Coordinates of C-alpha atoms in Angstrom, one line a residue:
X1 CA -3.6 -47.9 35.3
X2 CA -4.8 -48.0 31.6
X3 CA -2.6 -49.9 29.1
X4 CA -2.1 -46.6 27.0
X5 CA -0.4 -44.9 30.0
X6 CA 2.1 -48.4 30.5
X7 CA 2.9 -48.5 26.9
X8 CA 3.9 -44.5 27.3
X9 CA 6.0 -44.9 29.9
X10 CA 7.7 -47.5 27.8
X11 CA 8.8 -49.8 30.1
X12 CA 9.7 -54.0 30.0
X13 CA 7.3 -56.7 30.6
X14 CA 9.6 -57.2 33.7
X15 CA 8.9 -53.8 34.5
X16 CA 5.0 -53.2 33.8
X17 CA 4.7 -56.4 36.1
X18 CA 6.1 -54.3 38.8
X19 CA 4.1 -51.2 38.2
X20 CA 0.6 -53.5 38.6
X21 CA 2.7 -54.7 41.8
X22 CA 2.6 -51.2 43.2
X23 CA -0.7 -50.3 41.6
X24 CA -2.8 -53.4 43.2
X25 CA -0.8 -52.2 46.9
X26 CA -1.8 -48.1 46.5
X27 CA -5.8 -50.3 45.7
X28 CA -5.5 -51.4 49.0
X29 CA -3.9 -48.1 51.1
X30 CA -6.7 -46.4 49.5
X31 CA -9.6 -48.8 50.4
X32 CA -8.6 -48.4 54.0
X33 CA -8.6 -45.0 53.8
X34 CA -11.9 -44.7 52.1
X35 CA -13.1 -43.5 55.1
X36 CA -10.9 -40.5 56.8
X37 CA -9.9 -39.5 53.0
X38 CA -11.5 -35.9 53.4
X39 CA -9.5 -35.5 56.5
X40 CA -6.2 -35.5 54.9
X41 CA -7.1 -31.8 53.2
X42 CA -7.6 -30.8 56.6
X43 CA -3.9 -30.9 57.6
X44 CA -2.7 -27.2 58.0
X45 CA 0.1 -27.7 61.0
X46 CA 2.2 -29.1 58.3
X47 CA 5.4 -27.5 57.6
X48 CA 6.4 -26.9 53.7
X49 CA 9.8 -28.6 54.3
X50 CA 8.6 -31.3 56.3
X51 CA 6.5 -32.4 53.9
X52 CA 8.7 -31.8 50.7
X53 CA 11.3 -34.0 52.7
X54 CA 9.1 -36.6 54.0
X55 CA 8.1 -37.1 49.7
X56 CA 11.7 -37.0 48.4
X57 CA 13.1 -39.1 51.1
X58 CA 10.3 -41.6 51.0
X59 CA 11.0 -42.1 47.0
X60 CA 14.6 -42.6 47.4
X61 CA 13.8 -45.1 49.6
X62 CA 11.7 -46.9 47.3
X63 CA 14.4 -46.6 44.4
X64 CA 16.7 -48.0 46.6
X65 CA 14.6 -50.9 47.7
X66 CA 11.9 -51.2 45.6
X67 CA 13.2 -50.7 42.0
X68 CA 13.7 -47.1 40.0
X69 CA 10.2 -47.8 38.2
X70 CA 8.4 -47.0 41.7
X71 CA 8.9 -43.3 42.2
X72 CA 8.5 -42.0 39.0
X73 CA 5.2 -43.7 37.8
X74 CA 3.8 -45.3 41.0
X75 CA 3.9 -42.0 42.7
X76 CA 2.3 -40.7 39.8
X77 CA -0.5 -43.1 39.8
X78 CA -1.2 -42.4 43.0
X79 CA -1.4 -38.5 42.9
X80 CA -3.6 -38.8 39.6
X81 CA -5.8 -41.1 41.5
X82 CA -6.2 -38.8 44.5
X83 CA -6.8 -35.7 42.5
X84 CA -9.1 -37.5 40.3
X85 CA -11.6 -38.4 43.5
X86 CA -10.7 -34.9 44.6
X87 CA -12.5 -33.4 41.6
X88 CA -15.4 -35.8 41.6
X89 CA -15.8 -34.6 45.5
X90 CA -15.7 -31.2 44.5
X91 CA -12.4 -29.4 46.0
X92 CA -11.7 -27.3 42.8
X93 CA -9.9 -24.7 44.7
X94 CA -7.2 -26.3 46.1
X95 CA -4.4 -24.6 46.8
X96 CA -0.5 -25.6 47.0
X97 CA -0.2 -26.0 50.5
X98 CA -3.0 -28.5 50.3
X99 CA -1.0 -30.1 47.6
X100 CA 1.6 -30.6 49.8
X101 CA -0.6 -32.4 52.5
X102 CA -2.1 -34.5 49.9
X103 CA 1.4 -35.8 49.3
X104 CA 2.1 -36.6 53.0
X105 CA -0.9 -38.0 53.3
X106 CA -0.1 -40.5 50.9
X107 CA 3.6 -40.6 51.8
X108 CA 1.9 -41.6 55.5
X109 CA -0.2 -44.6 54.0
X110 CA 2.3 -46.5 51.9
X111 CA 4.6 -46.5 55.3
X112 CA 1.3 -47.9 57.0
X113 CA 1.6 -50.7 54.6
X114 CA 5.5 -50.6 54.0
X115 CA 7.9 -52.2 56.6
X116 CA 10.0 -49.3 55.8
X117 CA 12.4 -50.3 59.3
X118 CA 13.7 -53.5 57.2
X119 CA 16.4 -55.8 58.5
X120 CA 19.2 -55.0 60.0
X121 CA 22.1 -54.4 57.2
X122 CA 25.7 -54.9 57.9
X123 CA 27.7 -53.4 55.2
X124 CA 31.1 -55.5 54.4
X125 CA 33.2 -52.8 54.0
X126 CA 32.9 -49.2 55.4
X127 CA 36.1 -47.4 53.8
X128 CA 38.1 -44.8 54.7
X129 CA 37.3 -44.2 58.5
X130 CA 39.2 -41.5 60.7
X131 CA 36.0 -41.3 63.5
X132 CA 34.7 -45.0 64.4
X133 CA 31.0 -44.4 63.7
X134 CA 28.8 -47.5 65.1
X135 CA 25.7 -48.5 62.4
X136 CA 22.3 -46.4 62.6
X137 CA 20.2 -47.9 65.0
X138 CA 17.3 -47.3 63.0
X139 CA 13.2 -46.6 63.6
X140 CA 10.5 -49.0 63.0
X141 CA 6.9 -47.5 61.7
X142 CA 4.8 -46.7 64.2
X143 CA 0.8 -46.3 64.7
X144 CA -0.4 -43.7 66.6
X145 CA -3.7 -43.7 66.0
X146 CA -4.2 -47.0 67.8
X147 CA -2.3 -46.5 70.6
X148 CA -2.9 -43.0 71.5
X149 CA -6.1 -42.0 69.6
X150 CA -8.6 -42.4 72.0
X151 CA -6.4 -39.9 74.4
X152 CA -5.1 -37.3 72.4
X153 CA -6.3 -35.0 69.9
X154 CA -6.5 -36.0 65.9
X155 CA -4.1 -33.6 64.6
X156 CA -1.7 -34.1 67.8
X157 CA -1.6 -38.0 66.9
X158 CA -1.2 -37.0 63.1
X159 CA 1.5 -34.6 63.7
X160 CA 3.7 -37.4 66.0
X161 CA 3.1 -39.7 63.2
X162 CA 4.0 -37.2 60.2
X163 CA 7.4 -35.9 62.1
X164 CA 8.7 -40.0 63.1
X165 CA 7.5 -40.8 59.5
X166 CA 9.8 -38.7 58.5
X167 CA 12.7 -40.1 60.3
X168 CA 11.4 -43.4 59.7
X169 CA 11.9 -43.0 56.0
X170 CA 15.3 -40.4 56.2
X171 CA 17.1 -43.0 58.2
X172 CA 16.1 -45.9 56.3
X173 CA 17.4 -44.1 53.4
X174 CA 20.2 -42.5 55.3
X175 CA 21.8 -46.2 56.7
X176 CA 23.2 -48.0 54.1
X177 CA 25.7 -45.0 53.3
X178 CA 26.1 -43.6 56.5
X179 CA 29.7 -45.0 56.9
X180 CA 30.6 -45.0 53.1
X181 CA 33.5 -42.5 52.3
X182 CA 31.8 -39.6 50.8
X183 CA 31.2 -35.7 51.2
X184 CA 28.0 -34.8 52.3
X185 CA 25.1 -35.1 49.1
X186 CA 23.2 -31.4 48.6
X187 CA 19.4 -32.0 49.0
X188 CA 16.9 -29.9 46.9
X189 CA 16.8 -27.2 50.3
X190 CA 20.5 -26.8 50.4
X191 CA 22.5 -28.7 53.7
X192 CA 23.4 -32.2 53.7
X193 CA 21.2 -35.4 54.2
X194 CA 22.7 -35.8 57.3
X195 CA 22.3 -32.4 58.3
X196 CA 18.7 -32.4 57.1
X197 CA 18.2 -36.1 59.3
X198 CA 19.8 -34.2 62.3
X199 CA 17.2 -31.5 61.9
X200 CA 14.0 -33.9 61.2
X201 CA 15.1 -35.5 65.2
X202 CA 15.7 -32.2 66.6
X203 CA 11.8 -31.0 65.2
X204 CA 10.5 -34.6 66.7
X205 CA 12.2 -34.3 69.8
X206 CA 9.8 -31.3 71.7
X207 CA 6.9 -33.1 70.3
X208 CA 7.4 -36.8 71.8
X209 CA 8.7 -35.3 75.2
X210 CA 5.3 -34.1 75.6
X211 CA 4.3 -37.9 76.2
X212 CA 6.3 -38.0 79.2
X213 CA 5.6 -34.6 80.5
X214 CA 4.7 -34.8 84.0
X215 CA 5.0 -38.2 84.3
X216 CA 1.9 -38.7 82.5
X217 CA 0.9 -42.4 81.6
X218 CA 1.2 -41.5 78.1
X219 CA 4.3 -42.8 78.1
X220 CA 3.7 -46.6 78.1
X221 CA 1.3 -46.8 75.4
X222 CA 3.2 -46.8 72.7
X223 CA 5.6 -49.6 71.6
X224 CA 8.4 -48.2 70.2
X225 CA 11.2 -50.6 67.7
X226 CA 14.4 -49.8 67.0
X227 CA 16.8 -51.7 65.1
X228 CA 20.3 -52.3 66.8
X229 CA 23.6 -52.5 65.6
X230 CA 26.1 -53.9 68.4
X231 CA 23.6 -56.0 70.1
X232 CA 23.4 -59.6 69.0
X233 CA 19.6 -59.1 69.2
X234 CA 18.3 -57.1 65.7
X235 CA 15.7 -54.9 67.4
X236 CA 14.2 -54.1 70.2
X237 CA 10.7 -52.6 71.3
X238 CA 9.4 -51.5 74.2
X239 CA 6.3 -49.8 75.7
X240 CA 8.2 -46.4 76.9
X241 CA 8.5 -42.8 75.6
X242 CA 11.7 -42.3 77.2
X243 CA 13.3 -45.3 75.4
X244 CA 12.2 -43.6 72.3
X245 CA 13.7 -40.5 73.8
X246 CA 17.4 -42.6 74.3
X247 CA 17.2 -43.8 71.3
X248 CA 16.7 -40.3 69.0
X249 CA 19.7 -38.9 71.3
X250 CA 22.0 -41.5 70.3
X251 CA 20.9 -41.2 67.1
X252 CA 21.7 -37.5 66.9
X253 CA 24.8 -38.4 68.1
X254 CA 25.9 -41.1 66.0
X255 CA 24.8 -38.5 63.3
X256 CA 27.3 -35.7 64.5
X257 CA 30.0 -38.4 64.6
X258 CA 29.4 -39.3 60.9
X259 CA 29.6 -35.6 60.1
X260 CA 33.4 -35.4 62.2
X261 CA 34.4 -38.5 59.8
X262 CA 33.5 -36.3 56.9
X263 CA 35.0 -33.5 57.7
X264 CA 38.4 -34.9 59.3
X265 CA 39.2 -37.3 55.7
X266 CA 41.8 -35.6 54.3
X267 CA 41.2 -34.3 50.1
X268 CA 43.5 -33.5 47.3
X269 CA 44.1 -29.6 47.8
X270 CA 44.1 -27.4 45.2
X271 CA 47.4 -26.9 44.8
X272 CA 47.7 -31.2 43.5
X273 CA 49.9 -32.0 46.5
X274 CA 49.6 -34.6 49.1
X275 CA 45.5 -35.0 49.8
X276 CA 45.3 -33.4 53.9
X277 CA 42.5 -32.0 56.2
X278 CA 42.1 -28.1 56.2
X279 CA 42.7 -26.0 59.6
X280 CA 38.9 -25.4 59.1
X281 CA 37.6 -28.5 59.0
X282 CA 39.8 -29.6 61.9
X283 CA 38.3 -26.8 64.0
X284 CA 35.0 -27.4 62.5
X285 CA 35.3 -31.3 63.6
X286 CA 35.7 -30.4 67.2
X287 CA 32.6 -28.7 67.9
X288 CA 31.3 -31.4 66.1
X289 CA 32.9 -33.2 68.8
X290 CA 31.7 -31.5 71.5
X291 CA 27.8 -31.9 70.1
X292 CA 28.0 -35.7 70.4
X293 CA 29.2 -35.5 73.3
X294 CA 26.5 -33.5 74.5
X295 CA 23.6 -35.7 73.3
X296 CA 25.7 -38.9 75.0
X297 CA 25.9 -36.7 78.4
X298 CA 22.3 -35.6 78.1
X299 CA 21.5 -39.5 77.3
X300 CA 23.3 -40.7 80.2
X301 CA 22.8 -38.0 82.7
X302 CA 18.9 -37.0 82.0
X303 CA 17.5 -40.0 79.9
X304 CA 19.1 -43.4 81.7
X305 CA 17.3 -42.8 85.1
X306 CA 14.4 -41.8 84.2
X307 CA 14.2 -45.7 83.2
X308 CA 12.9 -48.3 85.4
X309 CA 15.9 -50.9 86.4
X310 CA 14.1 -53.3 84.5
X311 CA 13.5 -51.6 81.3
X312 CA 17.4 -50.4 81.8
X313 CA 18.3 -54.2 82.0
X314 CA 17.0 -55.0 78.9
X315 CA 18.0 -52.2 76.9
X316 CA 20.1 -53.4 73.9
X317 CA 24.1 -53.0 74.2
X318 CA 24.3 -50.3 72.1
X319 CA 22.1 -47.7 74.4
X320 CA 24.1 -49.7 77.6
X321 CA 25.6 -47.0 79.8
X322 CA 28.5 -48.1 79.5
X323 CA 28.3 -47.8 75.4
X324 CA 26.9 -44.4 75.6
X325 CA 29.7 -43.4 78.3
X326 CA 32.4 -44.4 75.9
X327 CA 31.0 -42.9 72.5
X328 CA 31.1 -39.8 74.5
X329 CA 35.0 -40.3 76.0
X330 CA 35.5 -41.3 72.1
X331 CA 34.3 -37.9 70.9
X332 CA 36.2 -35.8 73.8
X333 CA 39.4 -37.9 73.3
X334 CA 39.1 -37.1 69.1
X335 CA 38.4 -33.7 69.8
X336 CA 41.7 -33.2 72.1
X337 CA 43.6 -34.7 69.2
X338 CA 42.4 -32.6 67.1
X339 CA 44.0 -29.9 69.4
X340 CA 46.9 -31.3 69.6
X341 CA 47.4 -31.4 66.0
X342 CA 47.2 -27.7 66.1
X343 CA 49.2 -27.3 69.1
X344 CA 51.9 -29.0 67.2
X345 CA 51.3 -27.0 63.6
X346 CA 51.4 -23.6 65.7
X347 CA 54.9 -22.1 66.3
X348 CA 53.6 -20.6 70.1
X349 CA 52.3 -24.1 71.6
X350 CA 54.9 -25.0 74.2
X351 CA 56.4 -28.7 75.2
X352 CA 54.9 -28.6 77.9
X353 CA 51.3 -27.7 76.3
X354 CA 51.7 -30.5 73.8
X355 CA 52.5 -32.9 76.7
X356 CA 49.3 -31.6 78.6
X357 CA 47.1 -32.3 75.6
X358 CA 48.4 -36.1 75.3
X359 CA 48.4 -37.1 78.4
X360 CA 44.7 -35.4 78.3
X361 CA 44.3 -37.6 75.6
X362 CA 45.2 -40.8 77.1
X363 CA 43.1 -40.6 80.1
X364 CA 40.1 -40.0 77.6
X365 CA 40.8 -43.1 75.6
X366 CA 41.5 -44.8 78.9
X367 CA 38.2 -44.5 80.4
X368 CA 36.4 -45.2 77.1
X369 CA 38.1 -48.5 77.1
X370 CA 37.4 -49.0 81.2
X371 CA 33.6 -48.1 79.8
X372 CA 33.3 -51.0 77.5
X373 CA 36.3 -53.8 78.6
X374 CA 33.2 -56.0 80.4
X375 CA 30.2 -55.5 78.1
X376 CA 28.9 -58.0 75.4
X377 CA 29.6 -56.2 72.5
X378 CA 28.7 -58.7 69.5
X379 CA 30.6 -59.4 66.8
X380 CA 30.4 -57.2 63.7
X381 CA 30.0 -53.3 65.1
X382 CA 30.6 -54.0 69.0
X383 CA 33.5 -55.4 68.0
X384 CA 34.7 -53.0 65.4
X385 CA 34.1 -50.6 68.3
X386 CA 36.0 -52.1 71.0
X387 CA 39.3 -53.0 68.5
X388 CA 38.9 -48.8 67.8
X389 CA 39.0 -47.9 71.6
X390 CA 42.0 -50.0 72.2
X391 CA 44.1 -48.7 68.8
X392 CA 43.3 -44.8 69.7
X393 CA 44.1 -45.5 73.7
X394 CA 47.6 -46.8 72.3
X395 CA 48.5 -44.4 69.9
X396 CA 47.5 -42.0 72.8
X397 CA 50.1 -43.4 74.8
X398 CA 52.8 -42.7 72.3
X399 CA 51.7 -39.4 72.1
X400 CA 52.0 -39.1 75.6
X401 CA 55.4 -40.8 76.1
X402 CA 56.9 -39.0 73.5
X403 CA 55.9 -35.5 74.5
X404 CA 57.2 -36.4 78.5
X405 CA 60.5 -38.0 77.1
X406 CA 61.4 -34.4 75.1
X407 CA 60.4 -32.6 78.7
X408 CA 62.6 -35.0 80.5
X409 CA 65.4 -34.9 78.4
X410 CA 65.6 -30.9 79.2
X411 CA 66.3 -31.7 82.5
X412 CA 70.1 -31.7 83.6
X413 CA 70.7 -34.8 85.9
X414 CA 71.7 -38.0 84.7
X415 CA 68.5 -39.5 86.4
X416 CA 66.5 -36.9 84.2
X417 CA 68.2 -38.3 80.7
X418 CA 67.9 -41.8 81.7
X419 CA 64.0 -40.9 82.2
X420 CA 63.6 -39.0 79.2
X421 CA 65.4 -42.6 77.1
X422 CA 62.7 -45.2 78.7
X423 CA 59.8 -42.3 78.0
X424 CA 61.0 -42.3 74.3
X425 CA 61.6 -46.0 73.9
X426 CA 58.0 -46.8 75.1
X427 CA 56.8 -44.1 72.6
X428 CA 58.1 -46.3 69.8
X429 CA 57.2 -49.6 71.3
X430 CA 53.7 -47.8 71.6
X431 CA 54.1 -46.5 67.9
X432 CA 54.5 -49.7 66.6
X433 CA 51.5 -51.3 68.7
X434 CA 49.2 -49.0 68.0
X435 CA 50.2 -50.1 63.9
X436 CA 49.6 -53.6 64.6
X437 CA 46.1 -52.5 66.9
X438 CA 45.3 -50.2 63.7
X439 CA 45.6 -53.4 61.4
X440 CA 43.5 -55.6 63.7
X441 CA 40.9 -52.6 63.6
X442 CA 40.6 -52.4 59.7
X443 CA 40.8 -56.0 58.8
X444 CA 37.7 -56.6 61.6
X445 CA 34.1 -57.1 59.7
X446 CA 32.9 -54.1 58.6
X447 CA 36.5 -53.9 56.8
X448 CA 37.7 -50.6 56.9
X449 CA 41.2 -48.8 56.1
X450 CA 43.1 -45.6 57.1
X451 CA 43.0 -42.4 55.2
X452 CA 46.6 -41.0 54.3
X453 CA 48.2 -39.8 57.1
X454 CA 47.8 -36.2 58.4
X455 CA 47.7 -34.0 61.3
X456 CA 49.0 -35.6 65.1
X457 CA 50.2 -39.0 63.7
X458 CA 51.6 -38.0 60.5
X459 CA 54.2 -36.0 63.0
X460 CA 54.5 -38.5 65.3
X461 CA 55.5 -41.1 63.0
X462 CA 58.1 -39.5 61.3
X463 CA 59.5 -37.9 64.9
X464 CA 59.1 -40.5 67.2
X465 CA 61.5 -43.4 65.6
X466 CA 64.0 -40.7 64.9
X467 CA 63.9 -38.9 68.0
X468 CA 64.2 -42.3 69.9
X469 CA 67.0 -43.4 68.0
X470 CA 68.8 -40.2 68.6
X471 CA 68.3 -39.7 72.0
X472 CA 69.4 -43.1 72.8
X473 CA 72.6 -43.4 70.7
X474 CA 73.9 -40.4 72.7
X475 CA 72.4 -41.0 76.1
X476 CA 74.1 -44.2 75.6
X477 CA 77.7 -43.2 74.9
X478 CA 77.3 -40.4 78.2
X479 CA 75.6 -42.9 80.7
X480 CA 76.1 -46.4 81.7
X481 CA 73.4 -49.1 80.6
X482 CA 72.7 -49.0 85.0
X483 CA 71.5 -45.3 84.3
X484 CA 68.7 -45.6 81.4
X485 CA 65.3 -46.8 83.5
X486 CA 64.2 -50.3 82.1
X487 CA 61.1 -49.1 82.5
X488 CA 58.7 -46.2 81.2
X489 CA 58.5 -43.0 84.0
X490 CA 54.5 -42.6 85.0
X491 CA 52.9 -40.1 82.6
X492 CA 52.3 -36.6 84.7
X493 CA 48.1 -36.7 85.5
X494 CA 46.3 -33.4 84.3
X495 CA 43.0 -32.6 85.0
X496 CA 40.7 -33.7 81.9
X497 CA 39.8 -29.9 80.2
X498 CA 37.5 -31.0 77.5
X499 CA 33.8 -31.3 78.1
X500 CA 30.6 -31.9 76.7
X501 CA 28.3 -29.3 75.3
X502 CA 25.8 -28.3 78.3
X503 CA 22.9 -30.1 76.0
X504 CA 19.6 -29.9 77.6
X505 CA 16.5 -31.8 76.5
X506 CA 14.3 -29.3 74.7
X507 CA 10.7 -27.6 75.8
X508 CA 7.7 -29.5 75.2
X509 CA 6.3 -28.5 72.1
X510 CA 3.4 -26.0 72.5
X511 CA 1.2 -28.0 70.8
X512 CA 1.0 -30.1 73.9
X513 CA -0.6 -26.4 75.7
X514 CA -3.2 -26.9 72.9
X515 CA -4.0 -30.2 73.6
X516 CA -4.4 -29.4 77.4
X517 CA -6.9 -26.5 76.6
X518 CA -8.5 -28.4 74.0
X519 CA -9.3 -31.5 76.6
X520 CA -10.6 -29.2 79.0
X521 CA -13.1 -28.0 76.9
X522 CA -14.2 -31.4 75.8
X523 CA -14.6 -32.1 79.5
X524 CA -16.8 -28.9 79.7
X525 CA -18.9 -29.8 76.8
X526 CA -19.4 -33.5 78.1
X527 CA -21.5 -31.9 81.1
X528 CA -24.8 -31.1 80.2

């Protein structure tokens, strides 16, 4: 890096110290790559976006991390000085697709030297939250060449390492705003950065089954890290394929919960009145729903026991069964609120059809909290999580109560009235629980707080004290205080409608065919 070009870029002393930072590390990425350099031209599997993603991501990450002087002259420095031995070697010709490899190329090195995975980060305060969303568990780098080139293919092992890197460098970026309150950012190919980090698992996902295809031995030869989030240990590794597998489901999932908080925070309409959630975001949020769900089902159903009992004993608490069970209750039990938030804004739903979808509701929230009562949820996330279960499985209740209490009091004995009182008096007691379970929630660490009111509760609160009040002052001045039940009636039991998606794990990638036909051949050509 020649003075002249430091003194154009006008930057600080402070600065130009941190340019010959960068500048002595790309020195060493390219030493060690002296010798496969003309191999990285040879990359042709690589997709246009991948690659385009894998650069912009990977510099956001370093003007996050590394300082806003990085991308835009270290980057530079290092294209100029690849394109400069590429001309002394002779490729003249090179086209834009080679560009584009070029660029990965050298995206894939500085993550080689880079400890992209980090620490794990715990923000202090997470906003506006209407879906709990636990904290990215997030990917460490990997090297596939040691571990897995002396059985697979070069451009196999190259394109495993290009499609993680990728995630490696997204989610990295991706974590420390995951929970902030904010609509999803536009990247340069349209989407969301969510959306695109959803995609970048979903294009990794047929390519690392193939290690585990068959139960070949492929599987325990990497060592794969992940950073955790409710687990008092910061990250865990281990030598299997299908704990990378677990871990990119819940991933996905944790993603598609993040999306149903962004779509279910209510915004200032157009019309300047009270900020609320629009009937198409609501319905939007429920397949959202439904798609976590999916992956959690998949995880738990298809993933878990294909685990040894010892590997599933030392998973971290955040891919525990019992975690992955309840994050999956979580999204059913939102996504039958949702419903019942339209039930109650459409002039067809039925009492009785409200009072289904609550008591639904409860038995969701219920077994999420049955899921994770026992487990050693640390403090921080786990925590968070657990306080989140138990304020939604209350609030449930009043739904519930309230909905069976309006039923009841259609009824015509004086048994049915007194019924219909206690349901509607526990409603309110639940009401003002679930506002004291909501505070315990948001003033946990991360601090969060509640979005102005909308949809199921905004109803409820507003009905449920006066409804109570009502119902009690005249069922009062009919019947004796012997008539009203001291207790709450037992909520009706309906069976649970709401299921998962039917998520399967995807095909091996056909690239895996390739590899298969091109190891036979090797084996031919190794006879004489």
């Amino acid at each position: 890096m020649s003075l002249q070009f430091l003194k154009s870029a006008r930057r600080t002393r402070q600065q130009l110290r941190l340019l010959e930072k960068w500048k002595k590390i790309f020195e060493a990425v390219f030493a060690e790559a002296e010798e496969s350099r003309v191999n990285l031209w040879q990359r042709a599997f690589f997709d246009r976006f991948l690659v385009l993603d894998t650069i912009v991501n990977l510099t956001k990450w370093l003007r996050v991390n590394k300082g806003d002087n990085f991308p835009s002259v270290g980057m530079m420095v290092a294209r100029g000085k690849f394109w400069n031995e590429a001309s002394e070697e002779g490729y003249d010709n090179v086209d834009l697709e080679s560009t584009r490899r070029i660029d990965l190329a050298i995206c894939l090195l500085i993550i080689e030297k880079l400890d992209t995975g980090g620490n794990r980060r715990r923000p202090t305060n997470i906003g506006d939250v209407s879906v709990f969303v636990p904290g990215l568990r997030i990917p460490k780098p990997v090297n596939f060449s040691d571990s897995l080139g002396d059985h697979l293919t070069k451009s196999l092992v190259e394109r495993l390492s290009a499609l993680r890197t990728r995630i490696v460098v997204m989610a990295g970026q991706e974590a420390p705003t995951i929970t902030r309150t904010r609509r999803k950012t536009a990247t340069q190919h349209g989407g969301s950065t969510l959306g695109d980090l959803l995609q970048a698992l979903e294009d990794y996902l047929p390519v690392l089954l193939g290690l585990v295809k068959d139960g070949s031995p492929l599987q325990h030869k990497v060592q794969f890290v992940w950073i955790n989030q409710e687990d008092e240990v910061e990250e865990t590794a281990m030598y299997s394929a299908w704990y990378e597998v677990l871990s990119v489901l819940h991933l996905m999932a944790t993603l598609s919960l993040s999306q149903a908080n962004l779509l279910l925070l209510p915004r200032t309409s157009i019309d300047g009145y009270q900020p609320k959630v629009s009937e198409e975001s609501r319905r939007s949020s429920v397949d959202v729903f439904l798609k976590a769900a999916g992956y959690l089902d998949c995880a738990v159903r298809q993933v878990l026991p294909q685990l040894p009992n010892e590997l599933r004993r030392n998973l971290p608490v955040d891919l525990a069964e019992g975690v992955l069970r309840a994050l999956c209750l979580q999204a059913l039990g939102q996504g039958v609120d949702i419903q019942l938030g339209l039930a109650i804004d459409s002039t067809k739903a039925t009492l009785a059809v409200k009072r289904r979808l609550a008591c639904e509701m409860v038995k969701y929230w219920q077994q999420a909290q049955d899921n994770i009562m026992n487990l050693p949820l640390a403090n921080g996330w786990g925590e968070k999580h657990r306080l989140f279960v138990k304020w939604k499985y209350i609030e449930a209740k009043a739904a519930a109560y309230y909905y069976h209490g309006l039923i009841l009091d259609e009824g015509n004995t004086e048994k049915s009235h007194g019924m219909a009182v206690a349901a509607l008096q526990a409603a309110d007691e639940y009401l003002k629980e679930s506002k004291k379970a909501c505070e315990a929630f948001n003033a946990s660490v991360p601090v969060s707080r509640n979005p102005p009111l909308w949809g199921t509760m905004k109803y409820l609160s507003e009905k449920i004290p006066k409804d109570t009040s009502s119902k009690v002052r005249i069922n009062k001045d009919l019947y004796s205080h012997e008539k009203i039940m001291e207790t709450a009636p037992t909520l009706p039991d309906f069976a649970l409608a709401l299921k998962p998606d039917e998520y399967q794990l995807p095909c091996v990638d056909i690239s895996w065919n390739e590899e298969a036909t091109n190891k036979v051949q090797r084996q031919e050509n190794s006879y004489p």
